[in-house]
Amino acid sequence: MSTFAVVPIDLPLDIEEGNWLIKATLTDNEDPKQIKMDEYIKSANGTIRGKIVFKVEDKDPFEIFYTNANQYERLFSFVKDNYSTNLVLLGPSVIFRINKFAPVWKAGQDDVIRGVKQHSVTTYLNPKLEVRFYYKGNSLEGLKRPTRAWFRGYDPNYMGSTEDKFWFDIYSITRVDQNFDTIVTPKPGIVCDRYFSESSAKAKVPFPKLTQHSLHFIAKTKGLNAGPAKNDEVYADEMYQIARIKTSTYGKDNETIKTDIIYDYQLGLEYEFTQEEKCSVSPMSLSAPGIVEDSSLTYGNYKLDLNRLLNFDLNYRYLGPVLFEDRDEIGLHAWETLNKDFEVGETTYSNFVTTQYFSKLTDGQTDYTLVGTTLKIPANEKKMAASLATRYYDYGHEISYSDSMEKFSVKDCYSELKAKRTIAFFFTCSGTPCDYFNQYYYDIQDKLREGLINSGTISASRISNIELIINSEEMIIYVTILDFPRLKNAFKMQKMKLAEKTLATSSSVTIDGDEEACLRTNSYKYEPFTAVAFCKTENGNICQRIDEDKVKLVEDKDNGIPCSVFMTPLKNIFRYNRELPLENIHKKLALIEISLTAPNSNEMVKLTPYQVTDVTKVDDDVHLTNSLYETIMQNSKLIEDNLDTVRVDGTNDLSSCRRKCVKSAENNCQSFSFCTYDDRVECFVSTNSTGKTTLHESCDTYLIESLTKYKKISLRRFINIEKSVPFESFLGKCASFCSNSDSCKSFQFCSGSCSLAGYYTDETSVYRESCDIYIPKVLDRFVSSGQSIVEDVFHTEVNLNADQCAALCYHWNDNDVNQKECEWTAQCRG
């Protein structure tokens, strides 16, 4: 008989595709204890993964995981020093290895095995190892599924191995319908380095890091000896460098602690909102969520990174299909990594394992969705010292414009009128009616916001609202921009007595100003530093920047110089030099451009404003009080008919809905409804003051007081009003008639008598005690050009103020040419 020089571990494992379950026992001739074994095998596309579960008497079961990528991965020191160790590690599937090897079998004597007479065949894998298979039936099928695999001898490759007899009693070899994908994957949290062999195909499965710039999710975290349970609702935008996290932490006695913080990574600020609707602003620290050092910059400041936010920036290796918590869905995959030195409370653990769980989409895409994260700190092989499990819900990458503006709004921190500006951007549309761009309503909002933020002069948290008003001839975009803290309030300050050697550097200068001036001086410096010191001395005020990599902050409490030390850990003070203050901010934004790509033609459309105006006083000084409306109808809603009454987009509060009405294209909006729901708001505007309404508890309807659209010229009446018949009316009704008439450019009201009129000029009117003339308020539609004048003049009026000149110019129509440029000095010229 031919003999060979191999051992079973040298033989490759080969098995038909499918999910296989083998039930067997392993017996040592010298030991009456049997080892019960169940082996689970998953064979697919040439990859074989398996798990062997074995148990000795009443002891806890052991698990062995393997792949066919490297058949030696399972060879490690075990409890016995004989050949049974090899057989335990190989499992009963060793019969497939031997059959694949196709040795020369020699027929042996029949024998009774477990009460049944069976045939036997014998072969030698090497001179020291005899193998015998027992089977029923014919040898062709019987050898594929033997009932006993008997071994005698030892492995000559291992010193100290002793010869003995061992056998597998195989009770069943079954291909099952159940998918063993998750069963043959090692339990997360163990990190078996041999399983993660670089030769394994698993090592080539890339970790699904984020490529999107925005993210939102709800995370529910519970722990074992690792802190209280908590819920987080997270909105984060890496492109705009802003995030909002609402956290509910559940403590003892059902106590719930809630926090709500917006993180502005550009300015390095944290805005915290309390349940009492109060807002506090504080400097950001390096412990802010998702913060990393920007490696693309040489000066080393910090930024928000979404992969860091979710701990995706670690060196993960693919584990395989798994189950997670109570989510038993098919298609979950895990990646994990082993980390060092993790603190829980006051205890530092040398090792901890982070596992990320993803659900693979089944709609033909290759993306993964994050479903959970676990962090496990092992105390020993059987027990966890601490663990955290996080489950993710409503996980998505798209944040709508309305959600973004709402979730990242810090307007409650700047509620005073002087702490914000409303800027109007005026656009004309050459070759295309402006109302064509209604289809790009939200794109225009996003693109203007993107342009403002990418300018590097306005952080995302400062943009409070963007509204569009579009008609056929013109597009107006209103942007509300908020203030930001003074420099001395933007950085953490410590009172310290600094040693003289700390201040004796070349970056130390003497200034005349205060702390704010010191910080402002250093905000022009592009190089990084970690602190700025302001110290009052007999020789003047010292202002010095400190880089702790070069100069240490040394405190001398006895003989040091008293200083205010402002910490700049994010190294972002230079940003405050670029950030635009509110004063005259509109003049700095005149060059903002909007670029759109038409979805059908892929044509690039660029829009540049012909005028940028600060309309804060014109628009935002008007408070929404009952005096602005003829009637406020509570719990009512205008019925949308898409003719007289339409729903308008781009509103987020009552003020913006009112603006949509009073700034409507033809200036003929007479009423509007504003509705507030739990998850959204709605705004309806109507050209009809008596539009149909329906009862709705979430809505109120407002009838616009037309008089607010007009400027009063006291004690004047027209000399001659052509084609106008005076009629009895009250003042508000008279204003309403003029507002609804295309030919009415102004109106006259004399002691209860109303007359509709044309253009107002000083020449066409005279003094009259009982009369007043009302002209449209349109001055905000124009911007001052300073001392420059219009060269082409076709009409001149004298004795008009700026409001009167604007009203004349705005409605001037000569041969269907609408004038958009006027000049006003001591006289008015068009």
mmCIF file with all atom_site columns, C-alpha atoms in Angstrom, residues 188-350:
data_model
loop_
_atom_site.group_PDB
_atom_site.id
_atom_site.type_symbol
_atom_site.label_atom_id
_atom_site.label_alt_id
_atom_site.label_comp_id
_atom_site.label_asym_id
_atom_site.label_entity_id
_atom_site.label_seq_id
_atom_site.pdbx_PDB_ins_code
_atom_site.Cartn_x
_atom_site.Cartn_y
_atom_site.Cartn_z
_atom_site.occupancy
_atom_site.B_iso_or_equiv
_atom_site.pdbx_formal_charge
_atom_site.auth_seq_id
_atom_site.auth_comp_id
_atom_site.auth_asym_id
_atom_site.auth_atom_id
_atom_site.pdbx_PDB_model_num
ATOM 1   C CA . PRO A 1 188 ? -17.967 41.035 17.778 1.00 0.00 ? 188 PRO A CA 1
ATOM 2   C CA . GLY A 1 189 ? -15.796 42.377 20.546 1.00 0.00 ? 189 GLY A CA 1
ATOM 3   C CA . ILE A 1 190 ? -13.170 39.616 20.591 1.00 0.00 ? 190 ILE A CA 1
ATOM 4   C CA . VAL A 1 191 ? -10.771 40.751 17.819 1.00 0.00 ? 191 VAL A CA 1
ATOM 5   C CA . CYS A 1 192 ? -9.035  37.525 16.879 1.00 0.00 ? 192 CYS A CA 1
ATOM 6   C CA . ASP A 1 193 ? -5.921  38.623 14.985 1.00 0.00 ? 193 ASP A CA 1
ATOM 7   C CA . ARG A 1 194 ? -5.550  35.274 13.267 1.00 0.00 ? 194 ARG A CA 1
ATOM 8   C CA . TYR A 1 195 ? -9.076  35.577 11.888 1.00 0.00 ? 195 TYR A CA 1
ATOM 9   C CA . PHE A 1 196 ? -8.082  38.957 10.443 1.00 0.00 ? 196 PHE A CA 1
ATOM 10  C CA . SER A 1 197 ? -5.102  37.522 8.593  1.00 0.00 ? 197 SER A CA 1
ATOM 11  C CA . GLU A 1 198 ? -3.913  39.829 5.835  1.00 0.00 ? 198 GLU A CA 1
ATOM 12  C CA . SER A 1 199 ? -4.095  36.884 3.448  1.00 0.00 ? 199 SER A CA 1
ATOM 13  C CA . SER A 1 200 ? -7.817  36.633 4.082  1.00 0.00 ? 200 SER A CA 1
ATOM 14  C CA . ALA A 1 201 ? -10.301 37.939 1.530  1.00 0.00 ? 201 ALA A CA 1
ATOM 15  C CA . LYS A 1 202 ? -11.994 39.727 4.437  1.00 0.00 ? 202 LYS A CA 1
ATOM 16  C CA . ALA A 1 203 ? -9.037  42.061 4.725  1.00 0.00 ? 203 ALA A CA 1
ATOM 17  C CA . LYS A 1 204 ? -9.878  43.387 1.262  1.00 0.00 ? 204 LYS A CA 1
ATOM 18  C CA . VAL A 1 205 ? -13.451 44.424 2.131  1.00 0.00 ? 205 VAL A CA 1
ATOM 19  C CA . PRO A 1 206 ? -13.156 48.208 2.554  1.00 0.00 ? 206 PRO A CA 1
ATOM 20  C CA . PHE A 1 207 ? -14.708 49.994 5.485  1.00 0.00 ? 207 PHE A CA 1
ATOM 21  C CA . PRO A 1 208 ? -17.655 52.139 4.265  1.00 0.00 ? 208 PRO A CA 1
ATOM 22  C CA . LYS A 1 209 ? -16.446 55.598 5.239  1.00 0.00 ? 209 LYS A CA 1
ATOM 23  C CA . LEU A 1 210 ? -18.628 58.623 4.582  1.00 0.00 ? 210 LEU A CA 1
ATOM 24  C CA . THR A 1 211 ? -18.357 60.604 1.373  1.00 0.00 ? 211 THR A CA 1
ATOM 25  C CA . GLN A 1 212 ? -21.401 62.849 1.911  1.00 0.00 ? 212 GLN A CA 1
ATOM 26  C CA . HIS A 1 213 ? -21.039 66.273 3.504  1.00 0.00 ? 213 HIS A CA 1
ATOM 27  C CA . SER A 1 214 ? -24.161 66.199 5.705  1.00 0.00 ? 214 SER A CA 1
ATOM 28  C CA . LEU A 1 215 ? -25.669 63.735 8.138  1.00 0.00 ? 215 LEU A CA 1
ATOM 29  C CA . HIS A 1 216 ? -28.582 63.337 10.512 1.00 0.00 ? 216 HIS A CA 1
ATOM 30  C CA . PHE A 1 217 ? -29.595 60.509 12.831 1.00 0.00 ? 217 PHE A CA 1
ATOM 31  C CA . ILE A 1 218 ? -31.022 59.592 16.211 1.00 0.00 ? 218 ILE A CA 1
ATOM 32  C CA . ALA A 1 219 ? -28.729 57.526 18.437 1.00 0.00 ? 219 ALA A CA 1
ATOM 33  C CA . LYS A 1 220 ? -29.838 55.586 21.505 1.00 0.00 ? 220 LYS A CA 1
ATOM 34  C CA . THR A 1 221 ? -26.995 54.447 23.755 1.00 0.00 ? 221 THR A CA 1
ATOM 35  C CA . LYS A 1 222 ? -27.088 52.119 26.730 1.00 0.00 ? 222 LYS A CA 1
ATOM 36  C CA . GLY A 1 223 ? -24.169 50.897 28.752 1.00 0.00 ? 223 GLY A CA 1
ATOM 37  C CA . LEU A 1 224 ? -22.848 48.281 31.144 1.00 0.00 ? 224 LEU A CA 1
ATOM 38  C CA . ASN A 1 225 ? -20.715 50.024 33.780 1.00 0.00 ? 225 ASN A CA 1
ATOM 39  C CA . ALA A 1 226 ? -20.027 52.738 31.197 1.00 0.00 ? 226 ALA A CA 1
ATOM 40  C CA . GLY A 1 227 ? -22.292 55.617 32.106 1.00 0.00 ? 227 GLY A CA 1
ATOM 41  C CA . PRO A 1 228 ? -26.043 56.283 31.944 1.00 0.00 ? 228 PRO A CA 1
ATOM 42  C CA . ALA A 1 229 ? -28.301 55.675 28.960 1.00 0.00 ? 229 ALA A CA 1
ATOM 43  C CA . LYS A 1 230 ? -28.851 58.587 26.609 1.00 0.00 ? 230 LYS A CA 1
ATOM 44  C CA . ASN A 1 231 ? -30.540 59.631 23.362 1.00 0.00 ? 231 ASN A CA 1
ATOM 45  C CA . ASP A 1 232 ? -28.886 61.939 20.828 1.00 0.00 ? 232 ASP A CA 1
ATOM 46  C CA . GLU A 1 233 ? -30.485 63.681 17.877 1.00 0.00 ? 233 GLU A CA 1
ATOM 47  C CA . VAL A 1 234 ? -27.694 64.811 15.557 1.00 0.00 ? 234 VAL A CA 1
ATOM 48  C CA . TYR A 1 235 ? -27.626 67.148 12.570 1.00 0.00 ? 235 TYR A CA 1
ATOM 49  C CA . ALA A 1 236 ? -24.174 67.832 11.121 1.00 0.00 ? 236 ALA A CA 1
ATOM 50  C CA . ASP A 1 237 ? -22.892 69.495 7.953  1.00 0.00 ? 237 ASP A CA 1
ATOM 51  C CA . GLU A 1 238 ? -19.206 69.149 7.180  1.00 0.00 ? 238 GLU A CA 1
ATOM 52  C CA . MET A 1 239 ? -19.293 71.556 4.220  1.00 0.00 ? 239 MET A CA 1
ATOM 53  C CA . TYR A 1 240 ? -20.797 74.318 6.348  1.00 0.00 ? 240 TYR A CA 1
ATOM 54  C CA . GLN A 1 241 ? -18.811 73.275 9.458  1.00 0.00 ? 241 GLN A CA 1
ATOM 55  C CA . ILE A 1 242 ? -21.801 73.254 11.793 1.00 0.00 ? 242 ILE A CA 1
ATOM 56  C CA . ALA A 1 243 ? -23.591 70.667 13.932 1.00 0.00 ? 243 ALA A CA 1
ATOM 57  C CA . ARG A 1 244 ? -26.470 70.459 16.376 1.00 0.00 ? 244 ARG A CA 1
ATOM 58  C CA . ILE A 1 245 ? -26.823 67.769 19.019 1.00 0.00 ? 245 ILE A CA 1
ATOM 59  C CA . LYS A 1 246 ? -29.826 67.409 21.317 1.00 0.00 ? 246 LYS A CA 1
ATOM 60  C CA . THR A 1 247 ? -29.101 64.992 24.161 1.00 0.00 ? 247 THR A CA 1
ATOM 61  C CA . SER A 1 248 ? -31.343 63.422 26.791 1.00 0.00 ? 248 SER A CA 1
ATOM 62  C CA . THR A 1 249 ? -29.376 61.652 29.529 1.00 0.00 ? 249 THR A CA 1
ATOM 63  C CA . TYR A 1 250 ? -31.274 59.364 31.902 1.00 0.00 ? 250 TYR A CA 1
ATOM 64  C CA . GLY A 1 251 ? -29.935 59.304 35.437 1.00 0.00 ? 251 GLY A CA 1
ATOM 65  C CA . LYS A 1 252 ? -31.073 57.895 38.748 1.00 0.00 ? 252 LYS A CA 1
ATOM 66  C CA . ASP A 1 253 ? -34.643 58.235 40.028 1.00 0.00 ? 253 ASP A CA 1
ATOM 67  C CA . ASN A 1 254 ? -35.921 58.789 36.461 1.00 0.00 ? 254 ASN A CA 1
ATOM 68  C CA . GLU A 1 255 ? -34.056 62.084 36.301 1.00 0.00 ? 255 GLU A CA 1
ATOM 69  C CA . THR A 1 256 ? -33.572 63.346 32.732 1.00 0.00 ? 256 THR A CA 1
ATOM 70  C CA . ILE A 1 257 ? -30.917 65.884 31.848 1.00 0.00 ? 257 ILE A CA 1
ATOM 71  C CA . LYS A 1 258 ? -31.397 67.575 28.480 1.00 0.00 ? 258 LYS A CA 1
ATOM 72  C CA . THR A 1 259 ? -28.886 69.605 26.513 1.00 0.00 ? 259 THR A CA 1
ATOM 73  C CA . ASP A 1 260 ? -29.241 71.296 23.129 1.00 0.00 ? 260 ASP A CA 1
ATOM 74  C CA . ILE A 1 261 ? -26.033 72.654 21.586 1.00 0.00 ? 261 ILE A CA 1
ATOM 75  C CA . ILE A 1 262 ? -25.176 74.113 18.177 1.00 0.00 ? 262 ILE A CA 1
ATOM 76  C CA . TYR A 1 263 ? -21.476 73.875 17.332 1.00 0.00 ? 263 TYR A CA 1
ATOM 77  C CA . ASP A 1 264 ? -20.035 76.496 14.975 1.00 0.00 ? 264 ASP A CA 1
ATOM 78  C CA . TYR A 1 265 ? -16.637 75.054 14.014 1.00 0.00 ? 265 TYR A CA 1
ATOM 79  C CA . GLN A 1 266 ? -15.676 78.043 11.871 1.00 0.00 ? 266 GLN A CA 1
ATOM 80  C CA . LEU A 1 267 ? -15.915 80.537 14.714 1.00 0.00 ? 267 LEU A CA 1
ATOM 81  C CA . GLY A 1 268 ? -15.180 77.963 17.421 1.00 0.00 ? 268 GLY A CA 1
ATOM 82  C CA . LEU A 1 269 ? -18.403 78.661 19.346 1.00 0.00 ? 269 LEU A CA 1
ATOM 83  C CA . GLU A 1 270 ? -20.957 76.583 21.212 1.00 0.00 ? 270 GLU A CA 1
ATOM 84  C CA . TYR A 1 271 ? -24.520 77.896 21.444 1.00 0.00 ? 271 TYR A CA 1
ATOM 85  C CA . GLU A 1 272 ? -26.426 76.137 24.218 1.00 0.00 ? 272 GLU A CA 1
ATOM 86  C CA . PHE A 1 273 ? -30.206 76.435 24.464 1.00 0.00 ? 273 PHE A CA 1
ATOM 87  C CA . THR A 1 274 ? -32.029 75.752 27.723 1.00 0.00 ? 274 THR A CA 1
ATOM 88  C CA . GLN A 1 275 ? -35.561 74.476 28.239 1.00 0.00 ? 275 GLN A CA 1
ATOM 89  C CA . GLU A 1 276 ? -36.421 78.008 29.380 1.00 0.00 ? 276 GLU A CA 1
ATOM 90  C CA . GLU A 1 277 ? -35.536 79.162 25.815 1.00 0.00 ? 277 GLU A CA 1
ATOM 91  C CA . LYS A 1 278 ? -32.440 80.961 27.009 1.00 0.00 ? 278 LYS A CA 1
ATOM 92  C CA . CYS A 1 279 ? -29.230 80.945 25.013 1.00 0.00 ? 279 CYS A CA 1
ATOM 93  C CA . SER A 1 280 ? -25.630 81.000 26.183 1.00 0.00 ? 280 SER A CA 1
ATOM 94  C CA . VAL A 1 281 ? -22.506 81.300 24.025 1.00 0.00 ? 281 VAL A CA 1
ATOM 95  C CA . SER A 1 282 ? -19.175 79.781 25.035 1.00 0.00 ? 282 SER A CA 1
ATOM 96  C CA . PRO A 1 283 ? -15.840 78.961 23.367 1.00 0.00 ? 283 PRO A CA 1
ATOM 97  C CA . MET A 1 284 ? -15.457 75.535 21.790 1.00 0.00 ? 284 MET A CA 1
ATOM 98  C CA . SER A 1 285 ? -12.884 73.102 23.201 1.00 0.00 ? 285 SER A CA 1
ATOM 99  C CA . LEU A 1 286 ? -10.929 70.302 21.575 1.00 0.00 ? 286 LEU A CA 1
ATOM 100 C CA . SER A 1 287 ? -13.394 67.824 23.100 1.00 0.00 ? 287 SER A CA 1
ATOM 101 C CA . ALA A 1 288 ? -16.163 69.013 20.767 1.00 0.00 ? 288 ALA A CA 1
ATOM 102 C CA . PRO A 1 289 ? -17.798 66.133 18.860 1.00 0.00 ? 289 PRO A CA 1
ATOM 103 C CA . GLY A 1 290 ? -16.197 65.225 15.551 1.00 0.00 ? 290 GLY A CA 1
ATOM 104 C CA . ILE A 1 291 ? -13.342 67.730 15.815 1.00 0.00 ? 291 ILE A CA 1
ATOM 105 C CA . VAL A 1 292 ? -10.026 66.948 14.095 1.00 0.00 ? 292 VAL A CA 1
ATOM 106 C CA . GLU A 1 293 ? -6.933  68.872 13.155 1.00 0.00 ? 293 GLU A CA 1
ATOM 107 C CA . ASP A 1 294 ? -7.078  69.980 9.534  1.00 0.00 ? 294 ASP A CA 1
ATOM 108 C CA . SER A 1 295 ? -4.113  68.158 7.992  1.00 0.00 ? 295 SER A CA 1
ATOM 109 C CA . SER A 1 296 ? -4.561  70.005 4.690  1.00 0.00 ? 296 SER A CA 1
ATOM 110 C CA . LEU A 1 297 ? -3.451  73.264 6.312  1.00 0.00 ? 297 LEU A CA 1
ATOM 111 C CA . THR A 1 298 ? 0.041   74.093 7.478  1.00 0.00 ? 298 THR A CA 1
ATOM 112 C CA . TYR A 1 299 ? -1.120  76.256 10.359 1.00 0.00 ? 299 TYR A CA 1
ATOM 113 C CA . GLY A 1 300 ? -3.003  73.373 11.984 1.00 0.00 ? 300 GLY A CA 1
ATOM 114 C CA . ASN A 1 301 ? -6.411  74.670 12.956 1.00 0.00 ? 301 ASN A CA 1
ATOM 115 C CA . TYR A 1 302 ? -9.378  72.380 13.592 1.00 0.00 ? 302 TYR A CA 1
ATOM 116 C CA . LYS A 1 303 ? -12.548 71.385 11.790 1.00 0.00 ? 303 LYS A CA 1
ATOM 117 C CA . LEU A 1 304 ? -15.604 69.121 11.908 1.00 0.00 ? 304 LEU A CA 1
ATOM 118 C CA . ASP A 1 305 ? -15.087 65.707 10.320 1.00 0.00 ? 305 ASP A CA 1
ATOM 119 C CA . LEU A 1 306 ? -18.114 63.410 9.992  1.00 0.00 ? 306 LEU A CA 1
ATOM 120 C CA . ASN A 1 307 ? -15.978 60.264 9.952  1.00 0.00 ? 307 ASN A CA 1
ATOM 121 C CA . ARG A 1 308 ? -14.487 61.357 13.274 1.00 0.00 ? 308 ARG A CA 1
ATOM 122 C CA . LEU A 1 309 ? -17.965 62.140 14.620 1.00 0.00 ? 309 LEU A CA 1
ATOM 123 C CA . LEU A 1 310 ? -18.940 58.491 14.123 1.00 0.00 ? 310 LEU A CA 1
ATOM 124 C CA . ASN A 1 311 ? -15.489 57.056 15.002 1.00 0.00 ? 311 ASN A CA 1
ATOM 125 C CA . PHE A 1 312 ? -15.079 55.965 11.376 1.00 0.00 ? 312 PHE A CA 1
ATOM 126 C CA . ASP A 1 313 ? -11.486 57.230 11.254 1.00 0.00 ? 313 ASP A CA 1
ATOM 127 C CA . LEU A 1 314 ? -10.033 54.170 13.005 1.00 0.00 ? 314 LEU A CA 1
ATOM 128 C CA . ASN A 1 315 ? -8.324  51.181 11.387 1.00 0.00 ? 315 ASN A CA 1
ATOM 129 C CA . TYR A 1 316 ? -11.296 48.852 10.976 1.00 0.00 ? 316 TYR A CA 1
ATOM 130 C CA . ARG A 1 317 ? -11.148 45.324 9.564  1.00 0.00 ? 317 ARG A CA 1
ATOM 131 C CA . TYR A 1 318 ? -14.061 43.401 8.136  1.00 0.00 ? 318 TYR A CA 1
ATOM 132 C CA . LEU A 1 319 ? -15.544 40.811 10.475 1.00 0.00 ? 319 LEU A CA 1
ATOM 133 C CA . GLY A 1 320 ? -18.428 39.454 8.400  1.00 0.00 ? 320 GLY A CA 1
ATOM 134 C CA . PRO A 1 321 ? -22.232 39.111 8.437  1.00 0.00 ? 321 PRO A CA 1
ATOM 135 C CA . VAL A 1 322 ? -23.570 39.431 11.981 1.00 0.00 ? 322 VAL A CA 1
ATOM 136 C CA . LEU A 1 323 ? -26.591 40.012 14.167 1.00 0.00 ? 323 LEU A CA 1
ATOM 137 C CA . PHE A 1 324 ? -26.907 43.161 16.248 1.00 0.00 ? 324 PHE A CA 1
ATOM 138 C CA . GLU A 1 325 ? -28.881 43.541 19.465 1.00 0.00 ? 325 GLU A CA 1
ATOM 139 C CA . ASP A 1 326 ? -32.567 42.927 18.754 1.00 0.00 ? 326 ASP A CA 1
ATOM 140 C CA . ARG A 1 327 ? -32.256 43.756 15.045 1.00 0.00 ? 327 ARG A CA 1
ATOM 141 C CA . ASP A 1 328 ? -32.381 40.395 13.307 1.00 0.00 ? 328 ASP A CA 1
ATOM 142 C CA . GLU A 1 329 ? -32.584 41.702 9.746  1.00 0.00 ? 329 GLU A CA 1
ATOM 143 C CA . ILE A 1 330 ? -30.625 40.005 6.994  1.00 0.00 ? 330 ILE A CA 1
ATOM 144 C CA . GLY A 1 331 ? -27.682 41.878 5.511  1.00 0.00 ? 331 GLY A CA 1
ATOM 145 C CA . LEU A 1 332 ? -25.955 43.277 8.580  1.00 0.00 ? 332 LEU A CA 1
ATOM 146 C CA . HIS A 1 333 ? -22.163 43.430 8.347  1.00 0.00 ? 333 HIS A CA 1
ATOM 147 C CA . ALA A 1 334 ? -19.576 44.300 10.982 1.00 0.00 ? 334 ALA A CA 1
ATOM 148 C CA . TRP A 1 335 ? -16.149 45.915 10.999 1.00 0.00 ? 335 TRP A CA 1
ATOM 149 C CA . GLU A 1 336 ? -14.111 46.246 14.171 1.00 0.00 ? 336 GLU A CA 1
ATOM 150 C CA . THR A 1 337 ? -10.856 47.489 15.593 1.00 0.00 ? 337 THR A CA 1
ATOM 151 C CA . LEU A 1 338 ? -8.804  47.056 18.771 1.00 0.00 ? 338 LEU A CA 1
ATOM 152 C CA . ASN A 1 339 ? -7.809  50.259 20.578 1.00 0.00 ? 339 ASN A CA 1
ATOM 153 C CA . LYS A 1 340 ? -5.628  51.022 23.549 1.00 0.00 ? 340 LYS A CA 1
ATOM 154 C CA . ASP A 1 341 ? -6.124  53.013 26.761 1.00 0.00 ? 341 ASP A CA 1
ATOM 155 C CA . PHE A 1 342 ? -9.771  53.964 27.204 1.00 0.00 ? 342 PHE A CA 1
ATOM 156 C CA . GLU A 1 343 ? -11.119 55.812 30.226 1.00 0.00 ? 343 GLU A CA 1
ATOM 157 C CA . VAL A 1 344 ? -14.450 54.980 31.853 1.00 0.00 ? 344 VAL A CA 1
ATOM 158 C CA . GLY A 1 345 ? -15.025 57.115 34.886 1.00 0.00 ? 345 GLY A CA 1
ATOM 159 C CA . GLU A 1 346 ? -11.768 57.083 36.803 1.00 0.00 ? 346 GLU A CA 1
ATOM 160 C CA . THR A 1 347 ? -10.591 53.759 35.375 1.00 0.00 ? 347 THR A CA 1
ATOM 161 C CA . THR A 1 348 ? -8.305  53.369 32.354 1.00 0.00 ? 348 THR A CA 1
ATOM 162 C CA . TYR A 1 349 ? -8.562  50.115 30.395 1.00 0.00 ? 349 TYR A CA 1
ATOM 163 C CA . SER A 1 350 ? -5.641  48.940 28.291 1.00 0.00 ? 350 SER A CA 1
#
